Short mmCIF file of C-alpha atoms in Angstrom, two decimals:
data_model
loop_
_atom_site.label_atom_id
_atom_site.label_comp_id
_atom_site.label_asym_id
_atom_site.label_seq_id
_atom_site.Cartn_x
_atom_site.Cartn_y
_atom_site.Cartn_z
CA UNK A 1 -63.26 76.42 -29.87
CA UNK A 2 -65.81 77.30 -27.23
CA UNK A 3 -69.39 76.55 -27.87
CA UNK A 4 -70.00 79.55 -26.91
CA UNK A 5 -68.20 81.31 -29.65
CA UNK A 6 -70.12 80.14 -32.13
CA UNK A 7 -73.45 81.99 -30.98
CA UNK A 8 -75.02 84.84 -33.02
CA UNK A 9 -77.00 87.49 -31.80
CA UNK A 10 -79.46 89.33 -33.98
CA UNK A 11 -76.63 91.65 -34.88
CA UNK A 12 -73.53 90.19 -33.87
CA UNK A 13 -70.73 87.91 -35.84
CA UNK A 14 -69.08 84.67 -34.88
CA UNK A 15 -65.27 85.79 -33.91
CA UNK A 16 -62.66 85.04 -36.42
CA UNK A 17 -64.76 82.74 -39.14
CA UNK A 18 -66.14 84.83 -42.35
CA UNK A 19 -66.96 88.12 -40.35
CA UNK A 20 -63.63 89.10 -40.46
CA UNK A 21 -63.11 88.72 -44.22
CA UNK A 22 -60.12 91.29 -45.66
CA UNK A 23 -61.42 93.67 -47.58
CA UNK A 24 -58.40 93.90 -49.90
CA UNK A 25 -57.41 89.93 -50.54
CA UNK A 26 -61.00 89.26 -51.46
CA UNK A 27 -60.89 91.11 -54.67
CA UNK A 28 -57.69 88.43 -55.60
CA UNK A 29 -59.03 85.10 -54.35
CA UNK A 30 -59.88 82.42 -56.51
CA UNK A 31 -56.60 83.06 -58.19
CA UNK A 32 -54.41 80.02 -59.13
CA UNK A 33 -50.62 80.94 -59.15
CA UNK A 34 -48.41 78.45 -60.12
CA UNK A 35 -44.78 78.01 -58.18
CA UNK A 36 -41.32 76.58 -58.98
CA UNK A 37 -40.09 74.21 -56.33
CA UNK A 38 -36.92 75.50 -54.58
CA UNK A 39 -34.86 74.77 -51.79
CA UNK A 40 -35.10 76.87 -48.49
CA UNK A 41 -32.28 78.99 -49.40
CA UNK A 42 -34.32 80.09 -52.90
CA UNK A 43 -31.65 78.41 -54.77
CA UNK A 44 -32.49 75.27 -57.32
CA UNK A 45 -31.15 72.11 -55.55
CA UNK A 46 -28.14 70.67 -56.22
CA UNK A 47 -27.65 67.59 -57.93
CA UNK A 48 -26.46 64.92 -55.90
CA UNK A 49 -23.03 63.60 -55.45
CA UNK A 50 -21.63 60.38 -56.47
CA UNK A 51 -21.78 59.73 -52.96
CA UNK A 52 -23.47 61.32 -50.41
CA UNK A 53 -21.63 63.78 -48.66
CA UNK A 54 -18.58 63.07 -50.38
CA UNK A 55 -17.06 65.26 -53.68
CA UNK A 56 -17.72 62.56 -56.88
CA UNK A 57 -13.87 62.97 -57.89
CA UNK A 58 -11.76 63.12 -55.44
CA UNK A 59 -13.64 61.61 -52.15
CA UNK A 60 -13.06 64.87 -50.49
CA UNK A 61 -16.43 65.22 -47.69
CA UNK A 62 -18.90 68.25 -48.54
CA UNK A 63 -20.37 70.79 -45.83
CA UNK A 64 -24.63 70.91 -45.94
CA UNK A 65 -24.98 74.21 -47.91
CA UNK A 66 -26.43 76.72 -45.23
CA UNK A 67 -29.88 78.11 -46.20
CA UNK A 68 -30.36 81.80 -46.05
CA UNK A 69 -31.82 82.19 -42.60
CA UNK A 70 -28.91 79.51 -41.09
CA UNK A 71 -26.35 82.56 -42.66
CA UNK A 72 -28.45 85.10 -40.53
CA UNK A 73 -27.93 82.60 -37.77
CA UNK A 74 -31.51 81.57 -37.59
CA UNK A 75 -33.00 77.93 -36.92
CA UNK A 76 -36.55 77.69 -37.84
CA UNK A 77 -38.88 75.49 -36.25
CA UNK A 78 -42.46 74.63 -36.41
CA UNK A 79 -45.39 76.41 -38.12
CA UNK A 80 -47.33 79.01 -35.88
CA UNK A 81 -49.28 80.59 -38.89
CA UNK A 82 -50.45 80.69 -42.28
CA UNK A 83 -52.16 82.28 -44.39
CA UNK A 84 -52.84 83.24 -48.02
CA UNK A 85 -49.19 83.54 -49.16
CA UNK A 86 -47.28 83.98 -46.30
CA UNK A 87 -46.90 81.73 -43.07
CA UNK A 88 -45.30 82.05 -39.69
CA UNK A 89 -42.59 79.83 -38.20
CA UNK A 90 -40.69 80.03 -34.76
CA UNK A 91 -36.88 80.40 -34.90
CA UNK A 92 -33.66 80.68 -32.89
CA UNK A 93 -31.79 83.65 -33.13
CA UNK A 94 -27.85 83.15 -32.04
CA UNK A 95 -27.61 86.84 -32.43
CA UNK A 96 -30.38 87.40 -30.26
CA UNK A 97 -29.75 84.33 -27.91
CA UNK A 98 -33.88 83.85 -28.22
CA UNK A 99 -36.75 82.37 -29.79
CA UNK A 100 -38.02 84.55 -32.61
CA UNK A 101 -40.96 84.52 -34.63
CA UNK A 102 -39.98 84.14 -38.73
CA UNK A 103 -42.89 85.80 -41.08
CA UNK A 104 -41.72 84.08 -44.84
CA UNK A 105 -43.44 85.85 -47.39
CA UNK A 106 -43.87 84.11 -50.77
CA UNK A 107 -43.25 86.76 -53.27
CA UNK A 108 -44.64 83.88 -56.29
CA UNK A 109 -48.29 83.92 -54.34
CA UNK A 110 -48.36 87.03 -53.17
CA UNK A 111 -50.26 89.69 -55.39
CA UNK A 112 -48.04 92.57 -56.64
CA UNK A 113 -49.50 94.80 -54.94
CA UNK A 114 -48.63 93.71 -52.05
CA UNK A 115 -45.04 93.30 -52.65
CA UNK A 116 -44.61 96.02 -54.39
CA UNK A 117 -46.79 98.33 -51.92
CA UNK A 118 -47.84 97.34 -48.74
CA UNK A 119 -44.94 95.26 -47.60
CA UNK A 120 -42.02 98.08 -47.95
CA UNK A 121 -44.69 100.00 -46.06
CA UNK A 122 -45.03 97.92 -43.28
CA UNK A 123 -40.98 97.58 -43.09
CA UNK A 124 -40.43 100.93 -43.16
CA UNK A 125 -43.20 101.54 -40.31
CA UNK A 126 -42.14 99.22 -37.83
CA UNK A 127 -38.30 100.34 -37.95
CA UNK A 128 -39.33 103.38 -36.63
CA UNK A 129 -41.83 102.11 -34.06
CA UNK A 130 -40.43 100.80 -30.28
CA UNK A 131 -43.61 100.51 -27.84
CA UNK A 132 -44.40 97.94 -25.09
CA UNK A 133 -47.35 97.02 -26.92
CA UNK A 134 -45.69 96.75 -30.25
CA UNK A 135 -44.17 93.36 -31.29
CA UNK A 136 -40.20 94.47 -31.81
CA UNK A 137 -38.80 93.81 -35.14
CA UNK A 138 -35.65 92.97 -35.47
CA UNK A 139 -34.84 92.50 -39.02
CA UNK A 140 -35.91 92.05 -42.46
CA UNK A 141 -34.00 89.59 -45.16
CA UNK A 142 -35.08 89.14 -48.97
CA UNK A 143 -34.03 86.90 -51.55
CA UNK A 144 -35.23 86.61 -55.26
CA UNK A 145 -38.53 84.65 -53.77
CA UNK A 146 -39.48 85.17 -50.59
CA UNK A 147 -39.19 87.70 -47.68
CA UNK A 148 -38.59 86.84 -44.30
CA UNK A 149 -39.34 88.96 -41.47
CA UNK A 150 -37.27 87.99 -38.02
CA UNK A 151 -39.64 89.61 -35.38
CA UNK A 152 -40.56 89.04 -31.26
CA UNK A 153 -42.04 85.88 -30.50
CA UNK A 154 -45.40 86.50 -28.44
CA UNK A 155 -45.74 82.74 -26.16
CA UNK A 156 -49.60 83.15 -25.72
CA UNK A 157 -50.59 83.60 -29.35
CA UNK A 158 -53.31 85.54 -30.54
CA UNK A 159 -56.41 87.77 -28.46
CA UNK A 160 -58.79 85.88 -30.94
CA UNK A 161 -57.63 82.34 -29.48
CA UNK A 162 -57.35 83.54 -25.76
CA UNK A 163 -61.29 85.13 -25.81
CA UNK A 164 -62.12 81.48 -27.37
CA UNK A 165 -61.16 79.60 -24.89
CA UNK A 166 -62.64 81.02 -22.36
CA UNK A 167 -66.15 82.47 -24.06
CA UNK A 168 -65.81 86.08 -22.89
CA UNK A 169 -63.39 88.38 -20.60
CA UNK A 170 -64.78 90.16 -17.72
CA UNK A 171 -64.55 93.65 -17.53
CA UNK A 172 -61.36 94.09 -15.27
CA UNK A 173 -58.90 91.89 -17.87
CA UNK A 174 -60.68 93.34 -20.64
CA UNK A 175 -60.06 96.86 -19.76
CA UNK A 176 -56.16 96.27 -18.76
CA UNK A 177 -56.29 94.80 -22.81
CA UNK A 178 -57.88 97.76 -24.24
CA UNK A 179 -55.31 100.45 -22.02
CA UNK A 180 -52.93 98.64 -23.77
CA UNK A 181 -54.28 98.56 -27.01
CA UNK A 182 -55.22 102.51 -26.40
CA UNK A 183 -51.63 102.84 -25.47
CA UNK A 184 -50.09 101.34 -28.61
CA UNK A 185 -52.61 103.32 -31.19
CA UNK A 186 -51.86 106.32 -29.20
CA UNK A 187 -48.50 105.95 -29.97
CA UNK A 188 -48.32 105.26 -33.74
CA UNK A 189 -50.56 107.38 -33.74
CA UNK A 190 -48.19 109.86 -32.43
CA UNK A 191 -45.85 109.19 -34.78
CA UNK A 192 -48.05 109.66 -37.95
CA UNK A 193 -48.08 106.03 -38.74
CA UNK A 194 -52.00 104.72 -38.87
CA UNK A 195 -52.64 100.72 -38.69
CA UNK A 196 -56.07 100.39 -41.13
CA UNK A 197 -56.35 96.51 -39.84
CA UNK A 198 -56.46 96.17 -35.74
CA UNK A 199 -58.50 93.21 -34.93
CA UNK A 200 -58.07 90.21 -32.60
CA UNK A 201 -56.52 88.53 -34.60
CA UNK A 202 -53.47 90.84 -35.44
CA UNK A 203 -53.32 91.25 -31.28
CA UNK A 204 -51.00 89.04 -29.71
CA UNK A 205 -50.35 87.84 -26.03
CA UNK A 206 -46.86 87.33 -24.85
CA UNK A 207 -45.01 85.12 -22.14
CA UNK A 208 -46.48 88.00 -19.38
CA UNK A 209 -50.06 88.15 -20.61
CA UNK A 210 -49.47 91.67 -22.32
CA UNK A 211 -51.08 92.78 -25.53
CA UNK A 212 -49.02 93.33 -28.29
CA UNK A 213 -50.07 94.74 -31.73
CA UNK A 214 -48.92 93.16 -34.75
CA UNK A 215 -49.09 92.82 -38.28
CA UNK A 216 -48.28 96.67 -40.08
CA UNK A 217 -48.97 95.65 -43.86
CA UNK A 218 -51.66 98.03 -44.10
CA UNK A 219 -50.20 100.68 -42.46
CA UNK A 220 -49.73 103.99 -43.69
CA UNK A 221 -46.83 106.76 -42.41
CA UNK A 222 -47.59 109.62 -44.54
CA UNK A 223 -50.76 110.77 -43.06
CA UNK A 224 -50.26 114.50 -42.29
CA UNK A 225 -50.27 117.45 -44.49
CA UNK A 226 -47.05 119.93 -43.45
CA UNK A 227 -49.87 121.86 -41.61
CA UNK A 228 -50.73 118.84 -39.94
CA UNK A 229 -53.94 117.94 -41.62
CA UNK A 230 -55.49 114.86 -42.30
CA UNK A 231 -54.60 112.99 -45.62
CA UNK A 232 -57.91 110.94 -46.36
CA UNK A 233 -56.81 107.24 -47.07
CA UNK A 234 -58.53 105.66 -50.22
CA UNK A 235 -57.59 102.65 -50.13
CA UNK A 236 -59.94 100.59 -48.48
CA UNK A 237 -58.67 97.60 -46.27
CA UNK A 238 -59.06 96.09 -43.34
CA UNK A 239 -61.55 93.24 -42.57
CA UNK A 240 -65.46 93.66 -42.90
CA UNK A 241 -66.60 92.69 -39.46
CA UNK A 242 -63.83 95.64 -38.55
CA UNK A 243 -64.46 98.21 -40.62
CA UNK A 244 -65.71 101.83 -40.01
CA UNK A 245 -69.19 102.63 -41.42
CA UNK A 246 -67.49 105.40 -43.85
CA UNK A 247 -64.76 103.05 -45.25
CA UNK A 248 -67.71 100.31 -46.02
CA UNK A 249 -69.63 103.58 -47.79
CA UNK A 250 -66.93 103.56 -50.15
CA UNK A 251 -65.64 107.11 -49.37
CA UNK A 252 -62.25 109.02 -48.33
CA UNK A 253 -61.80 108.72 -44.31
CA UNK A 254 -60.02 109.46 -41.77
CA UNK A 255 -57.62 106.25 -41.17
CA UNK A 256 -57.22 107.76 -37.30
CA UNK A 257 -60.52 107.72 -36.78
CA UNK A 258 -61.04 104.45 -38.53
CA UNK A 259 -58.73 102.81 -36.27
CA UNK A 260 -60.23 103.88 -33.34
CA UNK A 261 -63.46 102.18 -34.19
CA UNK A 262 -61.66 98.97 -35.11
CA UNK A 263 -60.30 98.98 -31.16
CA UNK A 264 -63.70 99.79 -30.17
CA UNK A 265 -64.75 96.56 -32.26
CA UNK A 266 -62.29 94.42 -30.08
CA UNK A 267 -63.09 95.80 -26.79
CA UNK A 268 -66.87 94.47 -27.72
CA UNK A 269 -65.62 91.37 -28.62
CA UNK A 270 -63.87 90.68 -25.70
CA UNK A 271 -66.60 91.82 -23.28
CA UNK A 272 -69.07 89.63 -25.03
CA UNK A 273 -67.17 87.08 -27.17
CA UNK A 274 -68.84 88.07 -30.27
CA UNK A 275 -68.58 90.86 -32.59
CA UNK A 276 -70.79 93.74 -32.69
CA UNK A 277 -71.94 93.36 -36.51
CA UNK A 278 -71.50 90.08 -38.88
CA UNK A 279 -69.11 90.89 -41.54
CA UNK A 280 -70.52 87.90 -43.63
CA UNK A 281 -73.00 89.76 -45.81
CA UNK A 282 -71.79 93.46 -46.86
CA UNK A 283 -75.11 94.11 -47.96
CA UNK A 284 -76.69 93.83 -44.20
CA UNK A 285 -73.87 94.77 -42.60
CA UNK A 286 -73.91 98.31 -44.06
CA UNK A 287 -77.72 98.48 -43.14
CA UNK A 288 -76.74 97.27 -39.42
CA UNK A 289 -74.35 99.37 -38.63
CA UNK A 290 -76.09 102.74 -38.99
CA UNK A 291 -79.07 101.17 -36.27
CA UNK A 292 -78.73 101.40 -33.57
CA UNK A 293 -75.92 99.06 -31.30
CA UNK A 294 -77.37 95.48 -29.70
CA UNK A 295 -75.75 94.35 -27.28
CA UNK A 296 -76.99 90.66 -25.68
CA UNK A 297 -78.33 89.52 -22.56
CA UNK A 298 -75.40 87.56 -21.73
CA UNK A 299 -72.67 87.83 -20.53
CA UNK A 300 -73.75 90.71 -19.31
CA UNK A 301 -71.77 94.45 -19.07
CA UNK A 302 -72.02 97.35 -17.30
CA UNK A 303 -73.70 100.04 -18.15
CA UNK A 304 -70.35 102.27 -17.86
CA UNK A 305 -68.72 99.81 -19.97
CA UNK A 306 -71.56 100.07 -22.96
CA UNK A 307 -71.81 103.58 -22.42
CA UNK A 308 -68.04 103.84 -23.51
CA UNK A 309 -68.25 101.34 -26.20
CA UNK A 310 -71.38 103.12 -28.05
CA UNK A 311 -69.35 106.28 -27.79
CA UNK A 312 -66.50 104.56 -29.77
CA UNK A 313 -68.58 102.71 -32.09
CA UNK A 314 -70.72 105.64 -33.61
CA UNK A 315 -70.56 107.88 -36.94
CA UNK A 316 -67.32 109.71 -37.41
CA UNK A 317 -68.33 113.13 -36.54
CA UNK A 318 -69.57 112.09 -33.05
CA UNK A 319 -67.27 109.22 -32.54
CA UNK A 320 -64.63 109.29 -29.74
CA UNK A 321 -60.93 110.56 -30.02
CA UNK A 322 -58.01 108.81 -28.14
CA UNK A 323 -57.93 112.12 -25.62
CA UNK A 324 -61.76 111.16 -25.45
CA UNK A 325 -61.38 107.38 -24.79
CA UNK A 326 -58.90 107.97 -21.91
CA UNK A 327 -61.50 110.17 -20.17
CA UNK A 328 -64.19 107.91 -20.20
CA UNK A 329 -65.38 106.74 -16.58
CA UNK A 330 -64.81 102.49 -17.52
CA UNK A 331 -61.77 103.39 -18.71
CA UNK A 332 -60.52 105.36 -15.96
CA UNK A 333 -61.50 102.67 -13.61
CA UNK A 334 -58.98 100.74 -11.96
#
């Protein structure tokens, strides 16, 4: 990690440590599941032979029982990933003739709610979805434990990682990013599906250096009255350090509107390699983000460039739209 990464302003949050604390898995940590031990393919494993590889009667030689993903024609390989209860492998796909990336989902440590909730949700939302800025999903496949979701692999790993490494962006890269992150919001957007956790972390690179948005398990498709109003979400997710001042108030909001402050969050943290307000402490960071925005000495921005951002990061009723965004001056520029 770069030194500088690990610098505070007076307002501002280290990228990717406790600032970006979930909002929803908080309320179930410090929970101790316990789990069975199974093979791969879910299934208890088989006692063993007399001999190995050979039937105990008659000497007649056994095939390796396939595990679920080698019946889906799918070779995993090494950890990318992990988290609470799920973790991310790369695979081989001999349908697709590619490497993939595998998403196994333990349904034994993951809270019901999830299971039962958010994950059909983010299935059914990414079926639907086909963007250049979207990772393409190819394919979902459950068993009794687990849920494994075969999805494009992204070479260059996550935004978070890539700002790292090299402190800050400047303003030309960071601006192709954000078009592209525009681009993809725009379009779920579009099609009534809101994402209620966009952060660097959930952004991925891929083999071409292009952003690609990831990671739909809070997302939401039934957004819109039939007169095309605004449902209110109430369920309040997302990470801290991320989070709209009216979802940290506790109160019905407008997930489009959220979202668009959690890309305005990202373009701040890669023009400054830091994040605009320090999720760590809920208490402060509700009484920081109604002041006024800081942003530090160095590296330093233009004023174009804050202009924009301050326009994006403000209260709801004054806060940029998407049609808004693309007609902003920095974001115009070439």
């Amino acid at each position: 990690m770069a030194t500088s990464s690990k610098r505070k302003n007076d307002q501002g949050g280290v990228i990717g440590t406790s600032s970006s604390q979930d909002l929803v898995t908080d309320q179930n940590s410090g929970r101790r599941q316990e789990q069975k031990v199974y093979t791969f393919s879910d299934r208890p494993s088989p006692k063993p032979a007399a001999q190995p590889g050979v039937h105990a009667k008659d000497g007649e030689k056994t095939k390796p029982q396939k595990t679920i993903l080698e019946e889906h024609g799918i070779i995993l390989g090494k950890v990318i990933g992990t988290g609470n209860y799920a973790k991310v492998k790369i695979g081989f796909s001999e349908e697709y003739g590619k490497r993939v990336a595998v998403k196994i989902i333990s349904k034994v440590k993951a809270p019901s709610e999830y299971t039962q909730k958010f994950l059909p949700r983010e299935i059914e939302a990414v079926k639907g979805l086909h963007h250049d800025n979207l990772i393409t999903f190819y394919q979902s496949i459950e068993t009794s434990h687990r849920v494994y979701l075969i999805m494009q692999l992204a070479e260059n790993g996550t935004l978070l990682d890539y700002v790292r490494e090299r402190k800050f962006l400047d303003e030309p890269q960071s601006r192709t990013l954000f078009k592209q992150l525009v681009s993809a919001v725009e379009y779920i957007h579009s099609k009534g599906v809101v994402h209620r956790d966009i952060k660097c972390e959930n952004l991925l690179l891929d083999e071409n250096w292009n952003l690609k948005l990831i990671d739909f398990g809070f997302a939401r498709k039934d957004t819109r009255t039939p007169d095309y109003q605004v449902i209110l979400s109430k369920t309040f997710c997302g990470s801290y350090a991320y989070a709209s001042p009216e979802i940290l108030k506790g109160v019905a909001y407008d997930p489009f509107m959220s979202d668009i402050w959690a890309c305005g969050v990202v373009c701040y943290a890669m023009i400054f390699g830091r994040l605009p307000y320090d999720g760590s402490n809920v208490h402060i960071l509700l009484k920081r983000i109604n002041q006024s925005l800081v942003f530090p000495k160095s590296p330093s921005a233009s004023s174009e460039c804050k202009h924009m951002i301050m326009h994006i990061l403000a209260p709801v009723k004054i806060r940029y739209n998407i049609p808004q965004v693309k007609d902003d001056p920095w974001y115009l520029l070439k």
